[in-house]
PDB file of C-alpha atoms in Angstrom:
ATOM      1  CA  UNK T   1       3.853 -18.463 -20.402  1.00 77.00           C
ATOM      2  CA  UNK T   2       4.854 -15.075 -19.685  1.00 88.00           C
ATOM      3  CA  UNK T   3       4.024 -12.403 -19.339  1.00 89.00           C
ATOM      4  CA  UNK T   4       4.776  -8.746 -20.198  1.00 87.00           C
ATOM      5  CA  UNK T   5       3.107  -5.165 -19.696  1.00 90.00           C
ATOM      6  CA  UNK T   6       4.286  -2.229 -21.268  1.00 85.00           C
ATOM      7  CA  UNK T   7       4.131   1.548 -22.254  1.00 86.00           C
ATOM      8  CA  UNK T   8       6.417   1.159 -25.714  1.00 87.00           C
ATOM      9  CA  UNK T   9       8.743   3.486 -26.418  1.00 88.00           C
ATOM     10  CA  UNK T  10       8.249   3.998 -29.337  1.00 88.00           C
ATOM     11  CA  UNK T  11       3.988   4.683 -29.056  1.00 86.00           C
ATOM     12  CA  UNK T  12       1.802   7.686 -27.957  1.00 84.00           C
ATOM     13  CA  UNK T  13       2.222   8.020 -24.085  1.00 83.00           C
ATOM     14  CA  UNK T  14      -0.784   7.088 -22.930  1.00 80.00           C
ATOM     15  CA  UNK T  15      -3.253   9.689 -21.365  1.00 76.00           C
ATOM     16  CA  UNK T  16      -4.190   8.129 -18.583  1.00 73.00           C
ATOM     17  CA  UNK T  17      -1.874   6.607 -15.464  1.00 77.00           C
ATOM     18  CA  UNK T  18      -2.188   2.920 -17.348  1.00 81.00           C
ATOM     19  CA  UNK T  19      -0.690   0.244 -19.302  1.00 84.00           C
ATOM     20  CA  UNK T  20      -1.319  -0.184 -22.716  1.00 89.00           C
ATOM     21  CA  UNK T  21      -0.224  -3.057 -23.817  1.00 91.00           C
ATOM     22  CA  UNK T  22       0.166  -6.961 -22.033  1.00 91.00           C
ATOM     23  CA  UNK T  23       1.885  -9.862 -23.736  1.00 91.00           C
ATOM     24  CA  UNK T  24       1.116 -13.170 -23.367  1.00 92.00           C
ATOM     25  CA  UNK T  25       4.054 -15.893 -24.595  1.00 89.00           C
ATOM     26  CA  UNK T  26       3.128 -18.709 -26.169  1.00 87.00           C
ATOM     27  CA  UNK T  27       4.676 -22.380 -26.330  1.00 84.00           C
ATOM     28  CA  UNK T  28       4.454 -21.846 -30.291  1.00 82.00           C
ATOM     29  CA  UNK T  29       6.526 -18.725 -30.169  1.00 83.00           C
ATOM     30  CA  UNK T  30       3.546 -16.632 -31.043  1.00 87.00           C
ATOM     31  CA  UNK T  31       1.986 -14.220 -28.606  1.00 92.00           C
ATOM     32  CA  UNK T  32      -1.099 -12.760 -28.281  1.00 95.00           C
ATOM     33  CA  UNK T  33      -1.469  -8.739 -27.866  1.00 95.00           C
ATOM     34  CA  UNK T  34      -4.240  -6.980 -25.027  1.00 95.00           C
ATOM     35  CA  UNK T  35      -3.928  -3.867 -25.904  1.00 94.00           C
ATOM     36  CA  UNK T  36      -5.912  -1.660 -23.217  1.00 91.00           C
ATOM     37  CA  UNK T  37      -8.754   1.336 -24.417  1.00 90.00           C
ATOM     38  CA  UNK T  38      -7.252   3.791 -26.517  1.00 91.00           C
ATOM     39  CA  UNK T  39      -8.879   7.197 -26.189  1.00 92.00           C
ATOM     40  CA  UNK T  40      -7.156  10.176 -28.454  1.00 92.00           C
ATOM     41  CA  UNK T  41      -7.797  13.681 -28.749  1.00 92.00           C
ATOM     42  CA  UNK T  42      -9.668  15.511 -31.028  1.00 94.00           C
ATOM     43  CA  UNK T  43     -13.303  17.160 -31.962  1.00 95.00           C
ATOM     44  CA  UNK T  44     -15.283  14.766 -33.467  1.00 97.00           C
ATOM     45  CA  UNK T  45     -15.255  10.663 -33.089  1.00 98.00           C
ATOM     46  CA  UNK T  46     -13.537  11.147 -37.033  1.00 98.00           C
ATOM     47  CA  UNK T  47     -10.917  12.745 -35.304  1.00 98.00           C
ATOM     48  CA  UNK T  48     -10.693  10.988 -32.078  1.00 97.00           C
ATOM     49  CA  UNK T  49     -11.261   7.391 -34.007  1.00 98.00           C
ATOM     50  CA  UNK T  50      -8.000   8.151 -36.580  1.00 97.00           C
ATOM     51  CA  UNK T  51      -5.545   9.311 -33.514  1.00 96.00           C
ATOM     52  CA  UNK T  52      -7.020   5.594 -32.404  1.00 96.00           C
ATOM     53  CA  UNK T  53      -6.025   4.050 -34.918  1.00 97.00           C
ATOM     54  CA  UNK T  54      -2.680   6.096 -35.317  1.00 96.00           C
ATOM     55  CA  UNK T  55      -1.602   4.829 -31.553  1.00 94.00           C
ATOM     56  CA  UNK T  56      -3.424   0.936 -32.174  1.00 95.00           C
ATOM     57  CA  UNK T  57      -0.624   0.975 -35.279  1.00 96.00           C
ATOM     58  CA  UNK T  58       2.215   2.128 -33.477  1.00 94.00           C
ATOM     59  CA  UNK T  59       1.664  -0.272 -30.197  1.00 94.00           C
ATOM     60  CA  UNK T  60       1.332  -2.950 -32.425  1.00 94.00           C
ATOM     61  CA  UNK T  61       4.451  -2.355 -35.217  1.00 94.00           C
ATOM     62  CA  UNK T  62       6.216  -2.394 -31.034  1.00 92.00           C
ATOM     63  CA  UNK T  63       5.290  -6.009 -30.912  1.00 92.00           C
ATOM     64  CA  UNK T  64       6.335  -7.313 -34.299  1.00 91.00           C
ATOM     65  CA  UNK T  65       2.384  -6.884 -35.239  1.00 94.00           C
ATOM     66  CA  UNK T  66       0.180  -5.095 -37.593  1.00 95.00           C
ATOM     67  CA  UNK T  67      -3.637  -3.606 -37.795  1.00 97.00           C
ATOM     68  CA  UNK T  68      -4.110  -6.830 -39.738  1.00 96.00           C
ATOM     69  CA  UNK T  69      -3.126  -8.427 -36.943  1.00 96.00           C
ATOM     70  CA  UNK T  70      -6.176  -7.385 -34.702  1.00 97.00           C
ATOM     71  CA  UNK T  71      -8.208 -10.895 -33.942  1.00 97.00           C
ATOM     72  CA  UNK T  72     -11.455  -9.067 -31.477  1.00 97.00           C
ATOM     73  CA  UNK T  73     -12.007  -5.333 -30.900  1.00 98.00           C
ATOM     74  CA  UNK T  74     -14.237  -3.408 -28.610  1.00 98.00           C
ATOM     75  CA  UNK T  75     -15.506   0.155 -29.394  1.00 98.00           C
ATOM     76  CA  UNK T  76     -17.304   2.869 -26.778  1.00 98.00           C
ATOM     77  CA  UNK T  77     -19.129   5.256 -27.963  1.00 98.00           C
ATOM     78  CA  UNK T  78     -21.657   8.142 -26.202  1.00 98.00           C
ATOM     79  CA  UNK T  79     -23.439   8.587 -29.492  1.00 97.00           C
ATOM     80  CA  UNK T  80     -24.247   5.597 -31.564  1.00 98.00           C
ATOM     81  CA  UNK T  81     -25.433   8.435 -33.955  1.00 98.00           C
ATOM     82  CA  UNK T  82     -21.741   8.811 -34.615  1.00 97.00           C
ATOM     83  CA  UNK T  83     -21.227   5.010 -36.461  1.00 98.00           C
ATOM     84  CA  UNK T  84     -20.871   6.360 -39.460  1.00 98.00           C
ATOM     85  CA  UNK T  85     -17.830   8.174 -38.893  1.00 98.00           C
ATOM     86  CA  UNK T  86     -16.415   5.879 -37.081  1.00 98.00           C
ATOM     87  CA  UNK T  87     -16.945   2.674 -39.401  1.00 97.00           C
ATOM     88  CA  UNK T  88     -15.305   5.022 -42.320  1.00 98.00           C
ATOM     89  CA  UNK T  89     -12.800   5.716 -40.536  1.00 98.00           C
ATOM     90  CA  UNK T  90     -12.131   1.989 -39.140  1.00 97.00           C
ATOM     91  CA  UNK T  91     -12.308   0.872 -42.655  1.00 97.00           C
ATOM     92  CA  UNK T  92      -9.706   3.333 -44.072  1.00 97.00           C
ATOM     93  CA  UNK T  93      -6.998   0.731 -41.535  1.00 97.00           C
ATOM     94  CA  UNK T  94      -8.506  -2.387 -40.906  1.00 97.00           C
ATOM     95  CA  UNK T  95      -8.199  -3.405 -44.647  1.00 95.00           C
ATOM     96  CA  UNK T  96      -7.660  -6.917 -44.136  1.00 92.00           C
ATOM     97  CA  UNK T  97     -10.673  -9.716 -43.024  1.00 93.00           C
ATOM     98  CA  UNK T  98     -12.378  -7.135 -40.543  1.00 93.00           C
ATOM     99  CA  UNK T  99     -12.179  -8.981 -36.651  1.00 96.00           C
ATOM    100  CA  UNK T 100     -14.657  -9.931 -34.157  1.00 97.00           C
ATOM    101  CA  UNK T 101     -16.184  -7.011 -33.137  1.00 96.00           C
ATOM    102  CA  UNK T 102     -18.441  -5.902 -30.766  1.00 97.00           C
ATOM    103  CA  UNK T 103     -19.909  -1.722 -30.322  1.00 97.00           C
ATOM    104  CA  UNK T 104     -21.824  -0.168 -27.533  1.00 97.00           C
ATOM    105  CA  UNK T 105     -23.074   2.764 -26.281  1.00 98.00           C
ATOM    106  CA  UNK T 106     -22.226   4.053 -23.043  1.00 98.00           C
ATOM    107  CA  UNK T 107     -23.675   7.034 -21.508  1.00 97.00           C
ATOM    108  CA  UNK T 108     -19.925   8.610 -20.792  1.00 96.00           C
ATOM    109  CA  UNK T 109     -16.033   7.788 -20.922  1.00 94.00           C
ATOM    110  CA  UNK T 110     -13.495   8.758 -18.172  1.00 89.00           C
ATOM    111  CA  UNK T 111     -12.897  11.832 -19.932  1.00 90.00           C
ATOM    112  CA  UNK T 112     -15.446  13.491 -20.174  1.00 91.00           C
ATOM    113  CA  UNK T 113     -13.957  14.723 -24.438  1.00 94.00           C
ATOM    114  CA  UNK T 114     -13.564  11.227 -24.978  1.00 95.00           C
ATOM    115  CA  UNK T 115     -16.140  10.028 -27.576  1.00 98.00           C
ATOM    116  CA  UNK T 116     -15.212   6.797 -28.205  1.00 98.00           C
ATOM    117  CA  UNK T 117     -13.081   4.267 -27.099  1.00 96.00           C
ATOM    118  CA  UNK T 118     -10.848   0.916 -28.483  1.00 97.00           C
ATOM    119  CA  UNK T 119      -9.131  -1.776 -27.237  1.00 95.00           C
ATOM    120  CA  UNK T 120      -7.833  -4.727 -28.806  1.00 97.00           C
ATOM    121  CA  UNK T 121      -6.321  -8.361 -28.970  1.00 97.00           C
ATOM    122  CA  UNK T 122      -4.507  -8.572 -31.685  1.00 97.00           C
ATOM    123  CA  UNK T 123      -2.389 -12.277 -32.269  1.00 96.00           C
ATOM    124  CA  UNK T 124       2.390 -12.068 -32.905  1.00 92.00           C
ATOM    125  CA  UNK T 125       2.624 -15.057 -35.462  1.00 81.00           C
ATOM    126  CA  UNK T 126       5.590 -17.122 -35.285  1.00 69.00           C
ATOM    127  CA  UNK T 127       8.606 -15.423 -36.235  1.00 56.00           C
TER     128      UNK T 127
END
Protein backbone atom coordinates (compact mmCIF):
# COMPACT_ATOMS: atom_id res chain seq x y z
CA UNK A 1 0.00 0.00 0.00
CA UNK A 2 1.26 3.45 -0.86
CA UNK A 3 -0.09 6.66 0.72
CA UNK A 4 0.35 10.12 -0.76
CA UNK A 5 -0.74 13.28 1.05
CA UNK A 6 -0.95 16.53 -0.88
CA UNK A 7 -2.51 19.83 -1.86
CA UNK A 8 -2.86 19.58 -5.67
CA UNK A 9 -1.55 22.70 -7.41
CA UNK A 10 -4.58 22.71 -9.74
CA UNK A 11 -7.06 23.09 -6.86
CA UNK A 12 -7.77 26.08 -4.61
CA UNK A 13 -5.40 26.32 -1.66
CA UNK A 14 -6.77 25.35 1.75
CA UNK A 15 -7.88 28.08 4.14
CA UNK A 16 -5.69 26.57 6.83
CA UNK A 17 -2.34 24.82 7.25
CA UNK A 18 -3.32 21.24 6.38
CA UNK A 19 -3.17 18.72 3.54
CA UNK A 20 -6.37 18.38 1.58
CA UNK A 21 -6.04 14.88 0.13
CA UNK A 22 -4.74 11.52 1.31
CA UNK A 23 -4.53 9.04 -1.56
CA UNK A 24 -4.29 5.35 -0.70
CA UNK A 25 -3.21 3.23 -3.68
CA UNK A 26 -4.89 -0.19 -3.80
CA UNK A 27 -3.35 -3.41 -5.11
CA UNK A 28 -5.89 -3.61 -7.96
CA UNK A 29 -4.76 -0.28 -9.46
CA UNK A 30 -7.55 1.79 -7.94
CA UNK A 31 -7.26 4.21 -5.04
CA UNK A 32 -9.23 5.67 -2.20
CA UNK A 33 -9.15 9.43 -1.74
CA UNK A 34 -9.76 10.96 1.68
CA UNK A 35 -10.52 14.66 1.29
CA UNK A 36 -10.21 16.64 4.47
CA UNK A 37 -12.96 18.89 5.74
CA UNK A 38 -13.41 21.74 3.28
CA UNK A 39 -14.76 25.17 4.03
CA UNK A 40 -15.24 28.12 1.71
CA UNK A 41 -15.81 31.82 1.89
CA UNK A 42 -19.28 33.21 1.35
CA UNK A 43 -22.05 35.11 3.10
CA UNK A 44 -24.46 32.20 3.53
CA UNK A 45 -24.65 28.42 3.54
CA UNK A 46 -25.56 28.20 -0.15
CA UNK A 47 -22.55 30.28 -1.23
CA UNK A 48 -20.19 28.37 1.04
CA UNK A 49 -21.61 25.04 -0.18
CA UNK A 50 -21.05 26.02 -3.83
CA UNK A 51 -17.45 26.98 -3.05
CA UNK A 52 -16.85 23.72 -1.23
CA UNK A 53 -18.24 21.57 -4.04
CA UNK A 54 -16.17 23.49 -6.61
CA UNK A 55 -13.06 22.83 -4.51
CA UNK A 56 -13.97 19.17 -4.04
CA UNK A 57 -14.41 18.79 -7.81
CA UNK A 58 -10.97 20.32 -8.45
CA UNK A 59 -9.30 18.13 -5.79
CA UNK A 60 -10.90 15.00 -7.22
CA UNK A 61 -10.02 15.93 -10.80
CA UNK A 62 -6.36 16.32 -9.81
CA UNK A 63 -6.46 12.64 -8.79
CA UNK A 64 -8.40 11.29 -11.78
CA UNK A 65 -11.82 11.26 -10.12
CA UNK A 66 -15.08 13.21 -10.26
CA UNK A 67 -17.86 14.07 -7.84
CA UNK A 68 -19.61 10.90 -9.10
CA UNK A 69 -16.81 8.88 -7.44
CA UNK A 70 -17.68 10.07 -3.93
CA UNK A 71 -18.68 7.09 -1.79
CA UNK A 72 -19.05 8.86 1.58
CA UNK A 73 -19.74 12.45 2.55
CA UNK A 74 -19.77 13.98 6.02
CA UNK A 75 -21.30 17.40 6.50
CA UNK A 76 -20.98 19.58 9.57
CA UNK A 77 -23.35 22.56 9.79
CA UNK A 78 -23.71 25.24 12.44
CA UNK A 79 -27.47 25.47 11.80
CA UNK A 80 -29.55 22.58 10.46
CA UNK A 81 -32.16 25.18 9.57
CA UNK A 82 -29.90 25.85 6.55
CA UNK A 83 -30.24 22.23 5.39
CA UNK A 84 -32.59 23.10 2.47
CA UNK A 85 -30.03 25.57 1.04
CA UNK A 86 -27.25 22.98 1.34
CA UNK A 87 -29.45 20.21 -0.09
CA UNK A 88 -30.27 22.32 -3.16
CA UNK A 89 -26.58 22.97 -3.89
CA UNK A 90 -25.64 19.36 -3.19
CA UNK A 91 -28.31 18.12 -5.63
CA UNK A 92 -26.83 20.31 -8.39
CA UNK A 93 -23.32 18.91 -7.87
CA UNK A 94 -24.05 15.28 -6.92
CA UNK A 95 -26.16 13.93 -9.76
CA UNK A 96 -25.25 10.21 -9.59
CA UNK A 97 -26.46 7.71 -7.00
CA UNK A 98 -26.20 9.53 -3.67
CA UNK A 99 -23.19 8.50 -1.56
CA UNK A 100 -23.48 7.29 2.00
CA UNK A 101 -23.70 10.37 4.17
CA UNK A 102 -23.88 11.88 7.61
CA UNK A 103 -24.97 15.42 8.40
CA UNK A 104 -24.60 16.81 11.90
CA UNK A 105 -25.13 20.14 13.59
CA UNK A 106 -22.17 21.52 15.51
CA UNK A 107 -22.02 24.62 17.71
CA UNK A 108 -19.18 26.13 15.66
CA UNK A 109 -16.42 25.33 13.21
CA UNK A 110 -12.74 26.22 13.48
CA UNK A 111 -13.20 29.48 11.56
CA UNK A 112 -15.91 31.73 13.00
CA UNK A 113 -17.30 32.67 9.56
CA UNK A 114 -17.65 29.02 8.46
CA UNK A 115 -21.25 27.81 8.39
CA UNK A 116 -20.59 24.41 6.80
CA UNK A 117 -17.69 21.98 6.44
CA UNK A 118 -17.66 18.91 4.22
CA UNK A 119 -15.27 15.99 3.95
CA UNK A 120 -15.50 13.07 1.56
CA UNK A 121 -14.08 9.69 0.62
CA UNK A 122 -13.94 8.84 -3.08
CA UNK A 123 -13.03 5.69 -4.99
CA UNK A 124 -10.78 6.01 -8.04
CA UNK A 125 -11.35 3.13 -10.38
CA UNK A 126 -8.56 1.12 -11.94
CA UNK A 127 -7.23 3.08 -14.94
